[in-house]
Coordinates of C-alpha atoms in Angstrom, one line a residue:
M163 CA -40.6 -14.0 -5.6
T164 CA -39.5 -13.9 -9.2
V165 CA -36.2 -15.4 -10.4
P166 CA -34.5 -11.9 -10.7
A167 CA -35.6 -11.2 -7.1
V168 CA -34.2 -14.4 -5.9
V169 CA -30.9 -13.8 -7.7
A170 CA -30.8 -10.2 -6.2
A171 CA -31.4 -11.6 -2.7
S172 CA -28.7 -14.2 -3.1
F173 CA -26.2 -11.7 -4.5
C174 CA -27.0 -9.4 -1.5
G175 CA -26.7 -12.2 1.0
T176 CA -23.4 -13.4 -0.5
A177 CA -21.9 -9.9 -0.6
F178 CA -22.8 -9.3 3.1
V179 CA -21.3 -12.5 4.2
F180 CA -18.1 -11.8 2.4
H181 CA -18.1 -8.3 3.8
I182 CA -18.4 -9.5 7.4
V183 CA -15.8 -12.3 6.8
S184 CA -13.4 -10.0 5.2
T185 CA -13.8 -7.5 8.0
A186 CA -13.1 -10.1 10.5
I187 CA -9.9 -11.2 8.7
A188 CA -8.6 -7.7 8.5
A189 CA -9.5 -6.9 12.1
R190 CA -7.4 -10.0 13.2
R191 CA -4.5 -9.1 11.0
C192 CA -4.4 -5.4 11.6
R193 CA -5.0 -5.1 15.4
P194 CA -2.1 -3.5 17.2
R195 CA 0.4 -6.0 18.7
P196 CA 3.4 -5.9 21.0
A197 CA 6.7 -5.0 19.4
A198 CA 8.4 -7.7 17.6
P199 CA 11.0 -9.6 19.7
S200 CA 14.5 -8.1 19.8
K201 CA 15.9 -11.3 18.2
P202 CA 13.7 -12.5 15.3
P203 CA 13.6 -16.2 14.6
P204 CA 15.8 -17.5 11.8
F205 CA 13.7 -17.5 8.6
P206 CA 15.5 -18.4 5.3
P207 CA 19.0 -20.0 5.2
P208 CA 21.8 -17.5 5.0
L209 CA 22.9 -16.2 1.7
A210 CA 26.5 -16.7 0.5
G211 CA 28.7 -14.7 2.7
E212 CA 26.3 -14.7 5.8
G213 CA 27.3 -16.5 8.9
R214 CA 25.1 -18.2 11.4
E215 CA 24.6 -14.9 13.2
G216 CA 23.7 -13.2 9.9
A217 CA 20.9 -15.7 9.4
A218 CA 19.2 -14.4 12.6
V219 CA 19.7 -10.7 12.3
P220 CA 21.1 -10.0 8.8
P221 CA 22.2 -6.4 7.9
V222 CA 19.6 -4.6 6.0
S223 CA 19.7 -1.7 3.4
I224 CA 16.8 0.8 3.3
V225 CA 16.3 2.7 0.1
R226 CA 13.9 5.7 0.5
P227 CA 13.1 7.7 -2.6
V228 CA 12.2 11.3 -1.9
C229 CA 10.5 13.8 -4.1
G230 CA 9.2 17.2 -2.9
L231 CA 8.0 18.4 0.5
D232 CA 5.1 16.1 1.5
N233 CA 3.1 16.6 4.7
F234 CA 5.1 15.3 7.7
L235 CA 8.2 14.6 5.5
E236 CA 10.8 15.4 8.1
E237 CA 8.9 13.4 10.7
T238 CA 8.5 10.3 8.5
L239 CA 12.1 10.4 7.4
R240 CA 13.4 10.9 11.0
T241 CA 11.8 7.6 11.9
S242 CA 14.3 5.9 9.6
F243 CA 17.1 6.9 12.1
E244 CA 15.3 5.5 15.1
L245 CA 14.9 1.9 14.3
D246 CA 15.7 -0.8 16.9
Y247 CA 18.0 -2.9 14.8
P248 CA 21.7 -3.6 15.2
K249 CA 22.9 -3.0 11.6
Y250 CA 21.2 -1.2 8.8
E251 CA 22.1 1.5 6.3
L252 CA 19.9 4.3 5.0
I253 CA 20.1 5.4 1.4
F254 CA 18.0 8.5 0.5
C255 CA 17.4 9.0 -3.2
V256 CA 16.5 12.2 -4.9
A257 CA 16.2 12.6 -8.7
S258 CA 16.8 16.4 -9.1
T259 CA 19.4 18.7 -7.6
R260 CA 16.7 21.3 -7.3
D261 CA 14.4 19.2 -5.1
P262 CA 13.7 21.1 -1.8
A263 CA 13.6 17.8 0.0
I264 CA 17.4 17.6 -0.2
A265 CA 17.8 20.2 2.6
V266 CA 15.5 18.1 4.9
V267 CA 17.5 14.9 4.2
Q268 CA 20.9 16.7 4.7
R269 CA 19.6 18.2 8.0
L270 CA 18.5 14.8 9.3
I271 CA 21.8 13.1 8.3
A272 CA 23.7 15.8 10.0
A273 CA 21.6 15.4 13.2
H274 CA 22.4 11.7 13.4
P275 CA 26.2 11.5 12.7
H276 CA 26.5 8.0 14.0
S277 CA 24.0 6.6 11.5
D278 CA 25.1 4.8 8.3
A279 CA 23.2 7.2 6.0
R280 CA 23.8 8.9 2.7
L281 CA 22.0 10.9 0.0
L282 CA 22.3 10.0 -3.6
V283 CA 21.1 12.5 -6.2
G284 CA 20.5 11.6 -9.9
D285 CA 17.9 10.0 -12.2
D286 CA 18.4 6.7 -14.0
R287 CA 15.8 6.4 -16.7
V288 CA 14.9 2.7 -16.9
S289 CA 11.1 3.1 -17.2
Q290 CA 8.2 5.6 -17.3
N291 CA 8.0 5.2 -13.5
P292 CA 9.8 8.2 -11.9
K293 CA 9.9 6.6 -8.5
L294 CA 11.5 3.4 -9.9
N295 CA 14.1 5.6 -11.8
N296 CA 14.9 7.3 -8.5
C297 CA 15.4 4.1 -6.7
V298 CA 17.8 2.5 -9.2
K299 CA 20.9 4.2 -7.8
G300 CA 20.0 3.3 -4.3
W301 CA 19.4 -0.4 -5.1
R302 CA 22.7 -0.6 -6.9
A303 CA 24.6 1.2 -4.1
A304 CA 23.1 -1.0 -1.3
K305 CA 25.7 -2.9 0.6
H306 CA 23.5 -5.6 2.0
D307 CA 21.6 -8.6 0.7
W308 CA 18.3 -7.7 2.2
I309 CA 16.9 -4.4 0.8
V310 CA 13.8 -2.5 1.9
M311 CA 12.4 0.0 -0.6
A312 CA 10.1 2.4 1.4
D313 CA 8.3 5.5 0.4
S314 CA 9.2 8.8 2.1
N315 CA 5.7 9.2 3.7
V316 CA 5.8 5.8 5.6
L317 CA 6.0 6.1 9.4
M318 CA 8.6 3.5 10.5
P319 CA 8.1 2.2 14.0
P320 CA 11.2 1.1 16.0
D321 CA 10.5 -2.5 15.2
Y322 CA 9.9 -1.8 11.5
I323 CA 12.8 -4.0 10.2
R324 CA 12.1 -6.9 12.7
R325 CA 8.5 -7.0 11.7
L326 CA 9.3 -7.3 8.0
L327 CA 11.8 -10.0 8.7
A328 CA 9.5 -11.9 11.0
T329 CA 6.9 -12.0 8.1
W330 CA 9.3 -13.8 5.9
Q331 CA 8.8 -17.5 5.4
P332 CA 10.6 -20.2 3.3
D333 CA 8.1 -19.7 0.4
T334 CA 8.3 -15.9 0.5
G335 CA 9.7 -13.8 -2.3
L336 CA 8.6 -10.4 -1.1
V337 CA 7.2 -8.8 2.1
C338 CA 5.1 -5.7 1.9
S339 CA 2.8 -3.5 3.8
P340 CA -0.3 -1.7 2.4
P341 CA -0.6 1.9 3.4
V342 CA -2.9 2.9 6.3
G343 CA -4.0 6.5 6.5
C344 CA -3.6 8.3 9.8
R345 CA -3.9 11.9 11.1
P346 CA -6.5 13.0 8.6
V347 CA -7.3 16.7 8.6
G348 CA -10.6 17.7 6.9
F349 CA -13.4 15.8 5.1
W350 CA -11.4 14.8 2.1
A351 CA -8.5 13.3 4.1
G352 CA -11.2 11.3 6.0
L353 CA -12.5 10.1 2.6
E354 CA -9.1 8.9 1.7
C355 CA -9.0 7.0 5.0
A356 CA -12.3 5.4 4.0
F357 CA -10.6 4.3 0.7
L358 CA -7.3 3.2 2.2
N359 CA -8.1 1.6 5.5
T360 CA -11.5 0.0 5.7
Y361 CA -11.8 -0.8 2.0
Q362 CA -8.3 -1.3 0.2
V363 CA -6.4 -2.6 3.2
R364 CA -9.3 -5.0 3.9
A365 CA -9.1 -6.3 0.4
Q366 CA -5.4 -6.8 0.6
Y367 CA -5.4 -8.9 3.7
V368 CA -8.2 -11.1 2.3
A369 CA -6.1 -11.7 -0.8
D370 CA -3.1 -12.4 1.5
A371 CA -5.2 -14.9 3.5
L372 CA -6.0 -16.7 0.2
G373 CA -2.4 -16.9 -0.8
L374 CA -2.9 -14.2 -3.4
G375 CA -0.9 -11.4 -1.8
F376 CA -0.2 -8.3 -4.0
A377 CA 2.8 -6.2 -3.6
Q378 CA 2.5 -2.6 -2.4
G379 CA 5.2 -0.1 -3.2
K380 CA 4.9 1.7 0.1
T381 CA 7.1 -0.9 1.7
M382 CA 8.9 -3.8 0.0
L383 CA 11.5 -6.1 1.5
W384 CA 13.5 -7.9 -1.1
R385 CA 16.2 -10.5 -0.9
R386 CA 18.6 -9.1 -3.5
A387 CA 19.2 -12.5 -5.1
D388 CA 15.5 -12.9 -5.9
L389 CA 15.2 -9.7 -7.8
E390 CA 18.6 -10.0 -9.5
G391 CA 17.7 -13.4 -10.6
A392 CA 14.7 -11.9 -12.5
G393 CA 16.8 -9.3 -14.2
G394 CA 17.6 -6.8 -11.4
I395 CA 15.7 -3.7 -10.5
S396 CA 15.3 -2.7 -14.0
A397 CA 12.8 -5.6 -14.4
L398 CA 10.4 -3.6 -12.3
G399 CA 10.0 -1.3 -15.2
A400 CA 8.1 -4.1 -17.1
E401 CA 4.9 -2.6 -15.6
L402 CA 4.1 1.1 -15.2
A403 CA 3.7 0.4 -11.4
E404 CA 6.7 -1.2 -9.8
D405 CA 4.5 -3.1 -7.3
A406 CA 2.6 -4.8 -10.1
A407 CA 5.8 -5.9 -11.7
S408 CA 7.0 -7.1 -8.3
T409 CA 3.9 -9.2 -7.8
K410 CA 4.3 -10.9 -11.2
I411 CA 8.1 -11.5 -10.7
V412 CA 7.5 -13.2 -7.4
R413 CA 4.6 -15.3 -8.6
A414 CA 6.5 -16.4 -11.7
A415 CA 9.3 -17.7 -9.3
G416 CA 6.7 -19.9 -7.5
L417 CA 7.0 -17.6 -4.4
R418 CA 4.5 -15.6 -2.3
V419 CA 4.0 -12.0 -1.5
R420 CA 3.3 -11.7 2.2
L421 CA 1.9 -8.7 4.2
T422 CA 3.2 -7.5 7.5
A423 CA 0.6 -7.5 10.3
P424 CA -0.4 -4.9 11.3
P425 CA 0.5 -2.6 8.4
F426 CA 2.5 0.6 8.7
E427 CA 0.9 4.0 8.8
Q428 CA 1.1 7.0 6.5
P429 CA 0.1 10.4 8.0
L430 CA -2.1 12.3 5.6
G431 CA -2.7 15.7 7.0
R432 CA -5.0 17.9 4.9
R433 CA -6.1 16.7 1.5
R434 CA -8.0 18.4 -1.3
M435 CA -10.9 16.6 -3.2
I436 CA -8.9 16.7 -6.5
E437 CA -5.9 15.1 -4.8
V438 CA -7.9 12.2 -3.5
W439 CA -9.7 11.7 -6.8
R440 CA -6.6 11.8 -8.9
R441 CA -4.9 9.3 -6.6
Q442 CA -7.7 6.9 -6.7
T443 CA -8.2 7.1 -10.5
R444 CA -4.4 6.6 -10.9
W445 CA -4.5 3.5 -8.8
A446 CA -7.6 2.2 -10.4
R447 CA -6.2 2.6 -13.9
L448 CA -3.0 0.8 -12.9
R449 CA -4.9 -2.1 -11.3
R450 CA -7.1 -2.5 -14.4
S451 CA -4.0 -2.4 -16.7
S452 CA -1.9 -4.9 -14.6
F453 CA -4.5 -7.3 -13.3
P454 CA -7.7 -6.9 -15.4
G455 CA -9.2 -10.2 -14.2
Y456 CA -8.9 -9.2 -10.6
F457 CA -10.1 -5.7 -11.3
I458 CA -13.4 -6.7 -13.0
P459 CA -15.2 -7.6 -9.7
E460 CA -14.2 -4.4 -8.1
I461 CA -17.4 -2.7 -9.4
I462 CA -19.4 -4.7 -6.8
G463 CA -16.8 -4.2 -4.0
G464 CA -18.8 -1.6 -2.1
A465 CA -22.2 -1.4 -0.4
L466 CA -24.0 0.2 -3.3
F467 CA -25.0 -2.8 -5.5
P468 CA -25.8 -5.1 -2.6
L469 CA -28.0 -2.4 -1.1
I470 CA -29.7 -1.9 -4.5
A471 CA -30.2 -5.6 -4.8
A472 CA -31.7 -5.7 -1.2
G473 CA -34.1 -3.0 -2.1
Y474 CA -35.1 -4.8 -5.3
A475 CA -35.7 -8.1 -3.5
A476 CA -37.7 -6.4 -0.7
C477 CA -39.9 -4.6 -3.3
A478 CA -40.5 -7.9 -5.0
A479 CA -41.4 -9.5 -1.7
D480 CA -43.8 -6.6 -0.8
V481 CA -41.5 -5.6 2.0
A482 CA -40.9 -1.9 2.7
V483 CA -37.6 -1.0 1.0
L484 CA -36.3 1.2 3.7
A485 CA -37.1 -1.5 6.2
A486 CA -34.7 -3.9 4.4
V487 CA -32.0 -1.4 3.2
V488 CA -31.4 0.7 6.3
P489 CA -30.7 -2.2 8.7
L490 CA -28.3 -3.8 6.2
A491 CA -26.5 -0.5 5.6
L492 CA -26.1 -0.1 9.4
V493 CA -24.6 -3.6 9.6
W494 CA -22.3 -2.9 6.6
Y495 CA -20.9 0.3 7.8
G496 CA -21.0 -0.8 11.5
A497 CA -18.6 -3.6 10.6
E498 CA -16.3 -1.1 9.0
I499 CA -16.4 1.1 12.1
A500 CA -15.7 -1.9 14.3
L501 CA -12.7 -2.8 12.1
A502 CA -11.3 0.8 12.4
K503 CA -11.7 0.7 16.2
A504 CA -10.2 -2.8 16.5
A505 CA -7.2 -1.7 14.4
Q506 CA -7.1 1.7 16.2
W507 CA -7.3 3.5 12.9
P508 CA -8.7 7.1 12.7
L509 CA -12.5 7.3 12.7
P510 CA -13.6 10.8 11.6
P511 CA -17.0 12.0 13.0
L512 CA -18.3 11.9 9.4
Y513 CA -17.0 8.5 8.6
A514 CA -20.4 7.0 7.7
L515 CA -20.9 9.8 5.1
Q516 CA -17.4 9.4 3.8
A517 CA -17.7 5.7 3.5
L518 CA -21.1 6.1 1.7
L519 CA -19.5 8.7 -0.7
R520 CA -16.6 6.2 -1.3
D521 CA -19.1 3.4 -2.3
L522 CA -20.9 5.8 -4.6
L523 CA -17.6 6.7 -6.3
L524 CA -16.4 3.1 -6.7
P525 CA -18.5 2.5 -9.9
V526 CA -17.4 5.8 -11.4
L527 CA -13.7 4.9 -10.7
W528 CA -14.3 1.5 -12.2
F529 CA -15.7 2.9 -15.5
D530 CA -13.0 5.6 -15.6
A531 CA -10.3 2.9 -15.3
W532 CA -11.6 1.3 -18.5
I533 CA -11.7 4.5 -20.5
G534 CA -8.8 6.5 -19.1
T535 CA -5.1 5.8 -19.9
D536 CA -3.2 8.9 -18.8
F537 CA -2.5 10.6 -15.5
V538 CA -0.1 12.9 -13.9
W539 CA 2.0 11.7 -10.9
R540 CA 4.2 14.2 -9.1
G541 CA 4.4 16.4 -12.2
H542 CA 5.2 13.5 -14.5
Q543 CA 2.8 12.8 -17.4
M544 CA 2.3 9.0 -17.6
S545 CA 0.2 6.6 -19.7
I546 CA -0.7 3.0 -19.2
A547 CA -1.0 2.8 -23.0
A548 CA 2.8 3.3 -23.4
D549 CA 4.9 0.2 -22.6
A550 CA 8.2 1.3 -23.8
P551 CA 10.7 2.7 -21.3
A552 CA 11.1 6.5 -21.1
P553 CA 14.0 7.8 -23.3

């Protein structure tokens, strides 16, 4: 074999070993587990004003920004009221008085009169990020020293708070959960599951296992003092994505971002192709802008280039290309299917086709991230080229 063929074969072998190892790591972290114990173990020392009991089960504030009528909105918000935790408050944040989600939130609060829940309406412009601007009033109004910021489309299981607290360790500055897609309807929602679950979640847990956890804005548990010490919630406007800013703040403090295991689900419903594409291009552009060094290797993250390398090496060795490529593809995607089954994630009938399409799109997304700067998020025009706060 020629030197290029040996290099191709080595690259292919390394990629496949990493894929199998990363799949095993994700399967171990994401498999369903019994509910967290009713009394979580003490984690950090209590903050000022917290007693010994507060150290074991501290009161928690949950800030949920809401914008528009997402699929399953009422169901996901209802789970906020059904948590198995002795003391927590709910703060729902809406930016505009014309938002139709206000009626949903008001109906849920009225249906749970014994809950400590309230709705705040208004927009504090501290950044380009509309979600962060929406959350500012909730953070400032929170009564407790432990604050969860959770997107409105996250399904909260009864032990949601306990699992977050149980993940906290002395070297932790933030606990997060990557989004896992569930209840997909249609081909394009299945494609989104192929992006979210067996690709992006897998990468997140590998990074976490290496001590390089990245924040995810879907769920973030903060200790108030940690963020206030870095400049308060407005400091999250230093990056266009609040989770990227969170990661950098935590690392600058010498602390770690840790991920819950298993992660929390996000019901998808029906998706259109353009919705999936816009979401993936937005995330790719934000990753490239915030962490370019980590983003560069993403172009070889899927199966496309390892399979091309396998085909090239097979051709150089006078081996039938299909005889080499097809078994490797079956192993690659078979490992992803095994991961989805172990984690009890949805596995659409056309998953193999959706995963293949995902991997064909990954290089396109990668190149788009380097040349594109603008995108629209929930009706807001945003640009990674602009680093000044919105007026």
